[in-house]
Amino acid sequence: GSVNKLAKLKKNQTVAISGCGALGLSIIKVCKIGKAKNIIVIDINEKNIKLAKKFGATLCINNSKSNFKKTILKNFPSGIDHFFECTGSIKIISDAYECLNNFGNEILIGVPQFKKKASFYTLDLHMGKNLIGCKGGNFRPEEDLNNYLKIINKKEYQLKEHITNEVELKDIND
């Protein structure tokens, strides 16, 4: 939903995803199916970064080892089209906004800790950049369920890749 309904991804666009957990990996897959030209991922966990590569990431940045904003702006000086923020980190939210091109979208999926505030220049909003809040990908079952099933049933998606381990129901809270 965040890729197709909010960002409205077009072929050959450049995207970045911060946080390569379950949501981030799904976003990578949908961006790959949507023929994004570049899929940049940012995470601090090498295991997640390896999975992101397997799912279709074209540039992986370990944010505990290098500054993602500098890396993105060095490789894409004009900025990127879409940034999907899945961590809720106010630092990443703020820096991600600066990575966008003049008409780029930052999709806020992760939620910051209570009373934490991100900062950005509001003039960029007037000039064309967008901040978009996301609540469950704006999922509306009556409208979206069949479309999501079509995506999941495509050979490119391979839902089983998302299962990295299994736990007993009694251990669900762990």
XYZ file of N, CA, C and O in Angstrom:
696
model
N 0.805 -1.209 0.000
C 0.000 0.000 0.000
C 0.839 1.261 0.000
O 0.545 2.205 -0.710
N 1.906 1.276 0.797
C 2.736 2.481 0.851
C 3.445 2.718 -0.475
O 3.667 3.857 -0.869
N 3.782 1.653 -1.185
C 4.481 1.780 -2.469
C 3.513 2.177 -3.574
O 3.751 3.132 -4.307
N 2.430 1.452 -3.700
C 1.518 1.662 -4.824
C 0.484 2.754 -4.594
O 0.146 3.492 -5.516
N -0.021 2.875 -3.385
C -1.090 3.846 -3.142
C -0.567 5.206 -2.693
O -1.118 6.240 -3.064
N 0.477 5.216 -1.870
C 0.961 6.488 -1.339
C 2.081 7.088 -2.193
O 2.023 8.243 -2.566
N 3.116 6.297 -2.474
C 4.229 6.809 -3.276
C 3.878 6.816 -4.762
O 4.406 7.618 -5.519
N 3.017 5.897 -5.172
C 2.668 5.740 -6.591
C 3.936 5.529 -7.428
O 4.201 6.247 -8.401
N 4.713 4.529 -7.016
C 5.973 4.203 -7.667
C 5.808 4.032 -9.167
O 4.869 3.382 -9.627
N 6.748 4.634 -9.905
C 6.797 4.483 -11.356
C 8.087 3.753 -11.724
O 9.081 3.812 -11.007
N 8.052 3.089 -12.861
C 9.215 2.376 -13.373
C 10.433 3.302 -13.433
O 10.298 4.479 -13.768
N 11.592 2.767 -13.087
C 12.898 3.451 -13.141
C 13.102 4.530 -12.085
O 14.044 5.317 -12.198
N 12.259 4.595 -11.072
C 12.492 5.551 -9.996
C 13.486 4.975 -8.989
O 13.748 3.767 -8.965
N 14.023 5.860 -8.168
C 14.969 5.470 -7.129
C 14.295 5.583 -5.779
O 13.671 6.605 -5.474
N 14.408 4.513 -4.987
C 13.775 4.474 -3.671
C 14.799 4.117 -2.610
O 15.839 3.512 -2.898
N 14.502 4.501 -1.385
C 15.299 4.086 -0.233
C 14.347 3.580 0.828
O 13.218 4.083 0.963
N 14.798 2.589 1.569
C 14.011 2.002 2.643
C 14.893 1.931 3.870
O 15.978 1.334 3.825
N 14.476 2.555 4.958
C 15.221 2.417 6.207
C 14.483 1.427 7.090
O 13.277 1.531 7.294
N 15.224 0.450 7.560
C 14.647 -0.611 8.369
C 14.273 -1.781 7.489
O 13.337 -1.691 6.693
N 15.032 -2.844 7.567
C 14.816 -4.010 6.699
C 14.231 -5.176 7.475
O 14.655 -6.321 7.320
N 13.245 -4.889 8.300
C 12.483 -5.935 8.961
C 11.396 -6.410 8.018
O 11.498 -6.263 6.792
N 10.348 -6.958 8.575
C 9.263 -7.526 7.756
C 8.665 -6.495 6.794
O 8.472 -6.783 5.610
N 8.384 -5.291 7.271
C 7.794 -4.272 6.394
C 8.781 -3.805 5.335
O 8.436 -3.697 4.159
N 9.999 -3.530 5.754
C 11.012 -3.073 4.808
C 11.269 -4.080 3.706
O 11.377 -3.718 2.525
N 11.350 -5.360 4.070
C 11.572 -6.401 3.065
C 10.406 -6.483 2.085
O 10.605 -6.658 0.881
N 9.196 -6.339 2.582
C 8.026 -6.339 1.691
C 8.074 -5.158 0.736
O 7.753 -5.299 -0.451
N 8.485 -4.018 1.233
C 8.586 -2.825 0.388
C 9.641 -3.038 -0.694
O 9.431 -2.679 -1.855
N 10.774 -3.649 -0.327
C 11.814 -3.943 -1.315
C 11.239 -4.804 -2.434
O 11.420 -4.514 -3.616
N 10.537 -5.867 -2.063
C 9.962 -6.782 -3.051
C 8.993 -6.059 -3.990
O 9.039 -6.244 -5.198
N 8.096 -5.253 -3.428
C 7.110 -4.560 -4.255
C 7.797 -3.531 -5.158
O 7.417 -3.357 -6.314
N 8.846 -2.874 -4.658
C 9.597 -1.927 -5.489
C 10.305 -2.659 -6.627
O 10.370 -2.151 -7.753
N 10.826 -3.831 -6.337
C 11.479 -4.625 -7.384
C 10.458 -5.042 -8.452
O 10.712 -4.903 -9.643
N 9.309 -5.528 -8.008
C 8.248 -5.906 -8.951
C 7.806 -4.687 -9.766
O 7.531 -4.790 -10.953
N 7.770 -3.508 -9.117
C 7.383 -2.269 -9.790
C 8.479 -1.667 -10.649
O 8.333 -0.582 -11.186
N 9.606 -2.368 -10.748
C 10.719 -1.980 -11.616
C 11.404 -0.676 -11.201
O 11.787 0.144 -12.056
N 11.575 -0.499 -9.885
C 12.386 0.623 -9.415
C 13.800 0.442 -9.962
O 14.317 -0.684 -10.013
N 14.423 1.509 -10.371
C 15.777 1.433 -10.948
C 16.812 1.156 -9.869
O 17.710 0.343 -10.059
N 16.705 1.873 -8.763
C 17.631 1.716 -7.645
C 16.835 1.500 -6.373
O 15.899 2.258 -6.096
N 17.234 0.496 -5.599
C 16.595 0.215 -4.321
C 17.689 0.267 -3.259
O 18.529 -0.628 -3.165
N 17.669 1.352 -2.498
C 18.677 1.592 -1.463
C 18.097 1.141 -0.133
O 16.952 1.482 0.186
N 18.867 0.398 0.646
C 18.387 -0.006 1.968
C 19.357 0.481 3.040
O 20.564 0.548 2.825
N 18.767 0.826 4.168
C 19.525 1.310 5.318
C 19.104 0.494 6.521
O 17.909 0.372 6.813
N 20.076 -0.077 7.210
C 19.804 -0.832 8.428
C 21.088 -0.858 9.242
O 22.159 -0.480 8.743
N 20.999 -1.283 10.490
C 22.187 -1.412 11.326
C 22.524 -2.879 11.592
O 23.522 -3.182 12.222
N 21.709 -3.776 11.072
C 21.867 -5.201 11.318
C 22.324 -5.884 10.019
O 21.607 -5.869 9.029
N 23.517 -6.483 10.056
C 24.068 -7.123 8.852
C 23.187 -8.272 8.341
O 23.087 -8.498 7.144
N 22.538 -8.988 9.253
C 21.642 -10.069 8.840
C 20.490 -9.505 8.007
O 20.139 -10.060 6.960
N 19.921 -8.395 8.447
C 18.838 -7.753 7.693
C 19.330 -7.243 6.340
O 18.618 -7.326 5.342
N 20.546 -6.725 6.309
C 21.114 -6.210 5.057
C 21.331 -7.350 4.066
O 21.042 -7.210 2.873
N 21.785 -8.489 4.539
C 21.955 -9.650 3.651
C 20.613 -10.100 3.076
O 20.512 -10.418 1.887
N 19.587 -10.111 3.917
C 18.247 -10.456 3.418
C 17.770 -9.436 2.390
O 17.174 -9.795 1.373
N 18.037 -8.156 2.654
C 17.621 -7.092 1.733
C 18.259 -7.286 0.363
O 17.611 -7.097 -0.664
N 19.533 -7.676 0.331
C 20.202 -7.957 -0.953
C 19.491 -9.091 -1.681
O 19.263 -9.022 -2.883
N 19.157 -10.137 -0.936
C 18.462 -11.286 -1.512
C 17.103 -10.866 -2.084
O 16.660 -11.390 -3.100
N 16.449 -9.895 -1.450
C 15.125 -9.445 -1.873
C 15.176 -8.450 -3.032
O 14.154 -8.136 -3.608
N 16.377 -7.921 -3.350
C 16.477 -7.043 -4.513
C 17.115 -5.687 -4.288
O 17.115 -4.849 -5.190
N 17.682 -5.437 -3.117
C 18.347 -4.159 -2.872
C 19.550 -4.007 -3.801
O 20.277 -4.972 -4.045
N 19.745 -2.803 -4.315
C 20.875 -2.547 -5.209
C 22.005 -1.792 -4.522
O 23.143 -1.836 -4.979
N 21.722 -1.101 -3.437
C 22.740 -0.416 -2.638
C 22.370 -0.605 -1.178
O 21.251 -0.250 -0.768
N 23.282 -1.165 -0.395
C 23.016 -1.433 1.025
C 23.943 -0.584 1.880
O 25.153 -0.550 1.645
N 23.361 0.075 2.873
C 24.127 0.950 3.752
C 23.912 0.507 5.186
O 22.778 0.483 5.672
N 25.002 0.157 5.864
C 24.940 -0.133 7.295
C 25.115 1.197 8.004
O 26.212 1.753 8.030
N 24.017 1.705 8.556
C 24.026 3.044 9.153
C 24.840 3.117 10.439
O 25.119 4.204 10.919
N 25.250 1.979 10.994
C 26.123 2.020 12.170
C 27.578 2.182 11.748
O 28.434 2.501 12.563
N 27.861 1.989 10.450
C 29.231 2.079 9.939
C 29.467 3.281 9.038
O 30.591 3.725 8.880
N 28.416 3.766 8.389
C 28.566 4.939 7.531
C 27.269 5.739 7.521
O 26.202 5.210 7.783
N 27.398 7.018 7.210
C 26.269 7.930 7.224
C 25.443 7.756 5.946
O 25.930 8.021 4.843
N 24.187 7.300 6.099
C 23.370 7.019 4.922
C 23.093 8.267 4.099
O 23.066 8.213 2.860
N 22.875 9.404 4.747
C 22.559 10.630 4.003
C 23.717 11.011 3.082
O 23.516 11.296 1.901
N 24.936 10.974 3.601
C 26.104 11.310 2.775
C 26.263 10.320 1.628
O 26.553 10.705 0.497
N 26.055 9.045 1.905
C 26.199 8.018 0.874
C 25.161 8.199 -0.230
O 25.484 8.126 -1.420
N 23.912 8.440 0.154
C 22.860 8.626 -0.852
C 23.128 9.866 -1.689
O 23.074 9.818 -2.924
N 23.441 10.981 -1.039
C 23.649 12.224 -1.790
C 24.908 12.173 -2.657
O 24.961 12.815 -3.709
N 25.898 11.387 -2.245
C 27.097 11.198 -3.077
C 26.748 10.407 -4.337
O 27.178 10.741 -5.430
N 25.954 9.347 -4.177
C 25.594 8.484 -5.301
C 24.445 9.020 -6.144
O 24.331 8.679 -7.326
N 23.593 9.841 -5.534
C 22.417 10.398 -6.221
C 22.330 11.889 -5.887
O 21.474 12.311 -5.100
N 23.221 12.700 -6.472
C 23.294 14.120 -6.097
C 22.011 14.904 -6.334
O 21.778 15.915 -5.681
N 21.166 14.449 -7.244
C 19.886 15.136 -7.490
C 18.815 14.695 -6.509
O 17.708 15.225 -6.526
N 19.108 13.710 -5.683
C 18.144 13.209 -4.711
C 17.391 11.999 -5.241
O 17.520 11.610 -6.400
N 16.606 11.411 -4.386
C 15.856 10.198 -4.723
C 14.359 10.504 -4.793
O 13.905 11.526 -4.293
N 13.627 9.570 -5.365
C 12.194 9.796 -5.589
C 11.333 9.488 -4.367
O 10.390 10.222 -4.074
N 11.647 8.391 -3.673
C 10.814 7.973 -2.546
C 11.695 7.424 -1.426
O 12.638 6.675 -1.688
N 11.369 7.781 -0.209
C 12.070 7.252 0.961
C 11.014 6.676 1.900
O 10.161 7.395 2.399
N 11.091 5.363 2.127
C 10.161 4.668 3.015
C 10.841 4.505 4.369
O 11.799 3.741 4.492
N 10.371 5.214 5.374
C 11.001 5.222 6.687
C 10.236 4.285 7.615
O 9.115 4.574 8.006
N 10.862 3.157 7.962
C 10.193 2.118 8.753
C 10.683 2.027 10.196
O 10.179 1.203 10.951
N 11.653 2.838 10.598
C 12.249 2.678 11.931
C 11.618 3.549 13.002
O 11.658 3.216 14.177
N 11.099 4.699 12.624
C 10.584 5.642 13.613
C 11.670 6.499 14.240
O 11.406 7.276 15.155
N 12.881 6.402 13.747
C 13.992 7.207 14.277
C 13.855 8.653 13.794
O 13.824 8.904 12.583
N 13.811 9.599 14.723
C 13.652 10.999 14.325
C 14.873 11.500 13.548
O 14.746 12.338 12.670
N 16.043 10.979 13.848
C 17.256 11.356 13.097
C 17.132 10.886 11.647
O 17.415 11.636 10.713
N 16.689 9.639 11.457
C 16.540 9.125 10.095
C 15.420 9.866 9.370
O 15.572 10.232 8.196
N 14.315 10.121 10.045
C 13.210 10.866 9.425
C 13.707 12.219 8.917
O 13.435 12.611 7.785
N 14.452 12.925 9.743
C 14.957 14.253 9.380
C 15.950 14.179 8.224
O 15.855 14.941 7.260
N 16.918 13.258 8.311
C 17.938 13.136 7.266
C 17.353 12.601 5.958
O 17.791 12.985 4.875
N 16.378 11.714 6.056
C 15.765 11.146 4.851
C 15.130 12.243 4.008
O 15.215 12.221 2.773
N 14.511 13.199 4.660
C 13.838 14.287 3.947
C 14.837 15.056 3.078
O 14.520 15.494 1.986
N 16.061 15.176 3.572
C 17.100 15.897 2.825
C 17.632 15.084 1.643
O 18.302 15.632 0.766
N 17.333 13.797 1.598
C 17.780 12.931 0.502
C 16.841 12.957 -0.689
O 17.173 12.429 -1.752
N 15.674 13.563 -0.524
C 14.671 13.563 -1.596
C 15.021 14.553 -2.701
O 15.624 15.597 -2.445
N 14.593 14.232 -3.916
C 14.692 15.219 -4.977
C 13.594 16.265 -4.766
O 12.828 16.172 -3.799
N 13.501 17.236 -5.647
C 12.570 18.356 -5.441
C 11.102 17.964 -5.356
O 10.287 18.713 -4.833
N 10.742 16.799 -5.902
C 9.355 16.351 -5.868
C 9.222 14.991 -5.188
O 8.247 14.280 -5.408
N 10.206 14.661 -4.354
C 10.241 13.358 -3.706
C 9.234 13.219 -2.574
O 8.726 14.203 -2.034
N 8.978 11.958 -2.232
C 8.050 11.625 -1.157
C 8.779 10.885 -0.043
O 9.493 9.920 -0.316
N 8.564 11.318 1.170
C 9.001 10.532 2.321
C 7.736 9.934 2.929
O 6.831 10.660 3.339
N 7.687 8.614 2.960
C 6.547 7.896 3.502
C 6.916 7.470 4.923
O 7.849 6.688 5.124
N 6.199 7.988 5.900
C 6.474 7.694 7.304
C 5.660 6.487 7.743
O 4.451 6.564 7.910
N 6.353 5.369 7.923
C 5.720 4.121 8.334
C 6.017 3.855 9.808
O 5.130 3.576 10.587
N 7.295 3.965 10.183
C 7.684 3.801 11.583
C 7.222 4.995 12.402
O 7.154 6.127 11.907
N 6.889 4.753 13.653
C 6.371 5.805 14.525
C 7.415 6.128 15.593
O 7.875 5.240 16.312
N 7.816 7.414 15.709
C 8.804 7.788 16.732
C 8.272 7.576 18.152
O 7.060 7.480 18.370
N 9.211 7.540 19.075
C 8.826 7.466 20.483
C 7.965 8.676 20.826
O 8.105 9.743 20.234
N 7.096 8.494 21.807
C 6.186 9.543 22.244
C 6.942 10.830 22.564
O 7.962 10.816 23.246
N 6.448 11.936 22.053
C 6.955 13.289 22.250
C 8.306 13.565 21.594
O 8.907 14.594 21.830
N 8.797 12.655 20.744
C 10.025 12.911 19.985
C 9.630 13.600 18.682
O 8.637 13.243 18.059
N 10.411 14.607 18.268
C 10.070 15.392 17.083
C 11.208 15.376 16.072
O 12.362 15.571 16.431
N 10.851 15.171 14.820
C 11.805 15.285 13.726
C 11.869 16.754 13.307
O 10.980 17.539 13.635
N 12.917 17.115 12.557
C 13.004 18.496 12.082
C 13.386 18.513 10.602
O 14.121 17.652 10.131
N 12.838 19.483 9.898
C 13.117 19.646 8.473
C 12.708 21.055 8.070
O 11.986 21.748 8.789
N 13.210 21.481 6.922
C 12.883 22.805 6.415
C 11.514 22.771 5.738
O 11.302 22.030 4.781
N 10.608 23.593 6.207
C 9.255 23.591 5.652
C 9.195 24.181 4.244
O 8.285 23.857 3.493
N 10.169 25.006 3.880
C 10.167 25.579 2.532
C 10.142 24.479 1.477
O 9.496 24.625 0.436
N 10.825 23.360 1.758
C 10.841 22.251 0.803
C 9.438 21.708 0.524
O 9.154 21.244 -0.573
N 8.550 21.769 1.510
C 7.162 21.351 1.292
C 6.483 22.257 0.268
O 5.743 21.794 -0.594
N 6.758 23.541 0.358
C 6.172 24.510 -0.572
C 6.738 24.349 -1.980
O 6.080 24.677 -2.960
N 7.962 23.827 -2.047
C 8.641 23.682 -3.339
C 8.354 22.346 -4.024
O 8.748 22.149 -5.155
N 7.700 21.402 -3.316
C 7.314 20.168 -3.993
C 7.582 18.863 -3.266
O 7.064 17.826 -3.643
N 8.422 18.889 -2.236
C 8.649 17.652 -1.490
C 7.412 17.312 -0.673
O 6.629 18.197 -0.314
N 7.254 16.019 -0.363
C 6.081 15.571 0.371
C 6.456 14.706 1.563
O 7.331 13.851 1.455
N 5.781 14.925 2.663
C 5.826 14.044 3.832
C 4.466 13.370 3.889
O 3.440 14.049 3.918
N 4.462 12.041 3.908
C 3.194 11.320 3.873
C 3.160 10.314 5.017
O 4.020 9.438 5.104
N 2.180 10.460 5.881
C 1.989 9.491 6.957
C 1.285 8.260 6.434
O 0.435 8.343 5.550
N 1.643 7.115 6.978
C 1.088 5.857 6.500
C 0.492 5.084 7.672
O 1.147 4.873 8.686
N -0.737 4.689 7.526
C -1.397 3.860 8.534
C -1.776 2.553 7.858
O -2.751 2.490 7.110
N -0.954 1.536 8.058
C -1.231 0.235 7.463
C -1.272 0.250 5.952
O -2.007 -0.515 5.341
N -0.470 1.128 5.339
C -0.457 1.205 3.877
C -1.779 1.674 3.300
O -2.071 1.437 2.132
N -2.592 2.321 4.145
C -3.934 2.762 3.751
C -4.762 1.592 3.209
O -5.534 1.741 2.270
N -4.577 0.455 3.827
C -5.247 -0.778 3.404
C -6.747 -0.696 3.636
O -7.198 -0.370 4.720
N -7.503 -0.976 2.567
C -8.963 -1.052 2.634
C -9.352 -2.401 2.058
O -9.328 -2.575 0.831
N -9.681 -3.378 2.922
C -9.907 -4.746 2.464
C -10.868 -4.864 1.289
O -10.600 -5.595 0.331
N -11.953 -4.134 1.333
C -12.950 -4.246 0.263
C -12.408 -3.809 -1.091
O -12.884 -4.261 -2.134
N -11.393 -2.944 -1.093
C -10.816 -2.462 -2.346
C -9.491 -3.129 -2.679
O -9.153 -3.304 -3.852
N -8.722 -3.485 -1.667
C -7.327 -3.862 -1.880
C -7.007 -5.345 -1.811
O -5.986 -5.769 -2.349
N -7.803 -6.116 -1.136
C -7.444 -7.505 -0.879
C -7.133 -8.284 -2.156
O -6.109 -8.964 -2.246
N -7.985 -8.165 -3.162
C -7.736 -8.886 -4.416
C -6.453 -8.424 -5.105
O -5.714 -9.241 -5.656
N -6.162 -7.121 -5.058
C -4.916 -6.624 -5.660
C -3.697 -7.161 -4.929
O -2.695 -7.526 -5.549
N -3.743 -7.218 -3.607
C -2.616 -7.742 -2.835
C -2.429 -9.230 -3.100
O -1.300 -9.712 -3.209
N -3.517 -9.950 -3.212
C -3.413 -11.380 -3.517
C -2.768 -11.588 -4.889
O -1.971 -12.516 -5.063
N -3.070 -10.734 -5.856
C -2.452 -10.828 -7.179
C -0.940 -10.607 -7.074
O -0.164 -11.312 -7.715
N -0.527 -9.629 -6.279
C 0.905 -9.360 -6.095
C 1.582 -10.548 -5.420
O 2.642 -11.013 -5.856
N 0.974 -11.050 -4.363
C 1.554 -12.172 -3.619
C 1.642 -13.421 -4.492
O 2.594 -14.197 -4.382
N 0.697 -13.607 -5.378
C 0.688 -14.789 -6.234
C 1.640 -14.687 -7.429
O 1.851 -15.677 -8.129
N 2.220 -13.510 -7.668
C 3.194 -13.384 -8.742
C 4.439 -14.176 -8.373
O 4.855 -14.207 -7.219
N 5.062 -14.772 -9.354
C 6.265 -15.575 -9.114
C 7.386 -14.737 -8.514
O 8.200 -15.232 -7.749
N 7.438 -13.448 -8.862
C 8.517 -12.587 -8.349
C 8.438 -12.375 -6.843
O 9.432 -12.087 -6.204
N 7.252 -12.467 -6.280
C 7.110 -12.116 -4.858
C 7.637 -13.194 -3.934
O 8.345 -12.910 -3.007
N 7.311 -14.433 -4.122
C 7.785 -15.552 -3.317
C 7.650 -15.283 -1.812
O 8.621 -15.050 -1.106
N 6.436 -15.350 -1.355
C 6.084 -15.072 0.035
C 6.885 -15.900 1.034
O 7.244 -15.425 2.113
N 7.218 -17.137 0.676
C 7.932 -18.013 1.607
C 9.316 -17.490 1.976
O 9.856 -17.847 3.025
N 9.902 -16.632 1.146
C 11.200 -16.024 1.473
C 11.124 -15.181 2.745
O 12.136 -14.942 3.389
N 9.942 -14.715 3.079
C 9.778 -13.867 4.261
C 9.880 -14.648 5.567
O 10.069 -14.057 6.616
N 9.735 -15.944 5.504
C 9.791 -16.753 6.723
C 11.250 -17.065 7.020
O 11.892 -17.839 6.319
N 11.777 -16.438 8.055
C 13.182 -16.635 8.408
C 13.348 -17.628 9.555
O 14.386 -18.241 9.693
N 12.355 -17.736 10.400
C 12.363 -18.736 11.476
C 10.939 -18.892 11.993
O 10.069 -18.079 11.696
N 10.723 -19.945 12.741
C 9.408 -20.218 13.299
C 9.531 -20.342 14.813
O 10.549 -20.783 15.320
N 8.478 -19.929 15.505
C 8.443 -20.045 16.957
C 7.144 -20.740 17.359
O 6.155 -20.689 16.627
N 7.192 -21.370 18.492
C 5.987 -21.997 19.042
C 5.052 -20.886 19.518
O 5.502 -19.816 19.934
N 3.770 -21.162 19.490
C 2.791 -20.174 19.938
C 3.053 -19.746 21.379
O 2.936 -18.580 21.713
N 3.496 -20.668 22.213
C 3.773 -20.339 23.625
C 4.928 -19.340 23.758
O 5.051 -18.649 24.756
N 5.766 -19.197 22.716
C 6.914 -18.282 22.752
C 6.678 -16.998 21.959
O 7.617 -16.236 21.717
N 5.447 -16.744 21.563
C 5.136 -15.624 20.695
C 5.576 -14.271 21.277
O 6.009 -13.375 20.566
N 5.493 -14.095 22.591
C 5.876 -12.828 23.204
C 7.390 -12.643 23.315
O 7.863 -11.539 23.594
N 8.126 -13.708 23.088
C 9.584 -13.606 23.114
C 10.118 -13.153 21.777
O 11.230 -12.744 21.634
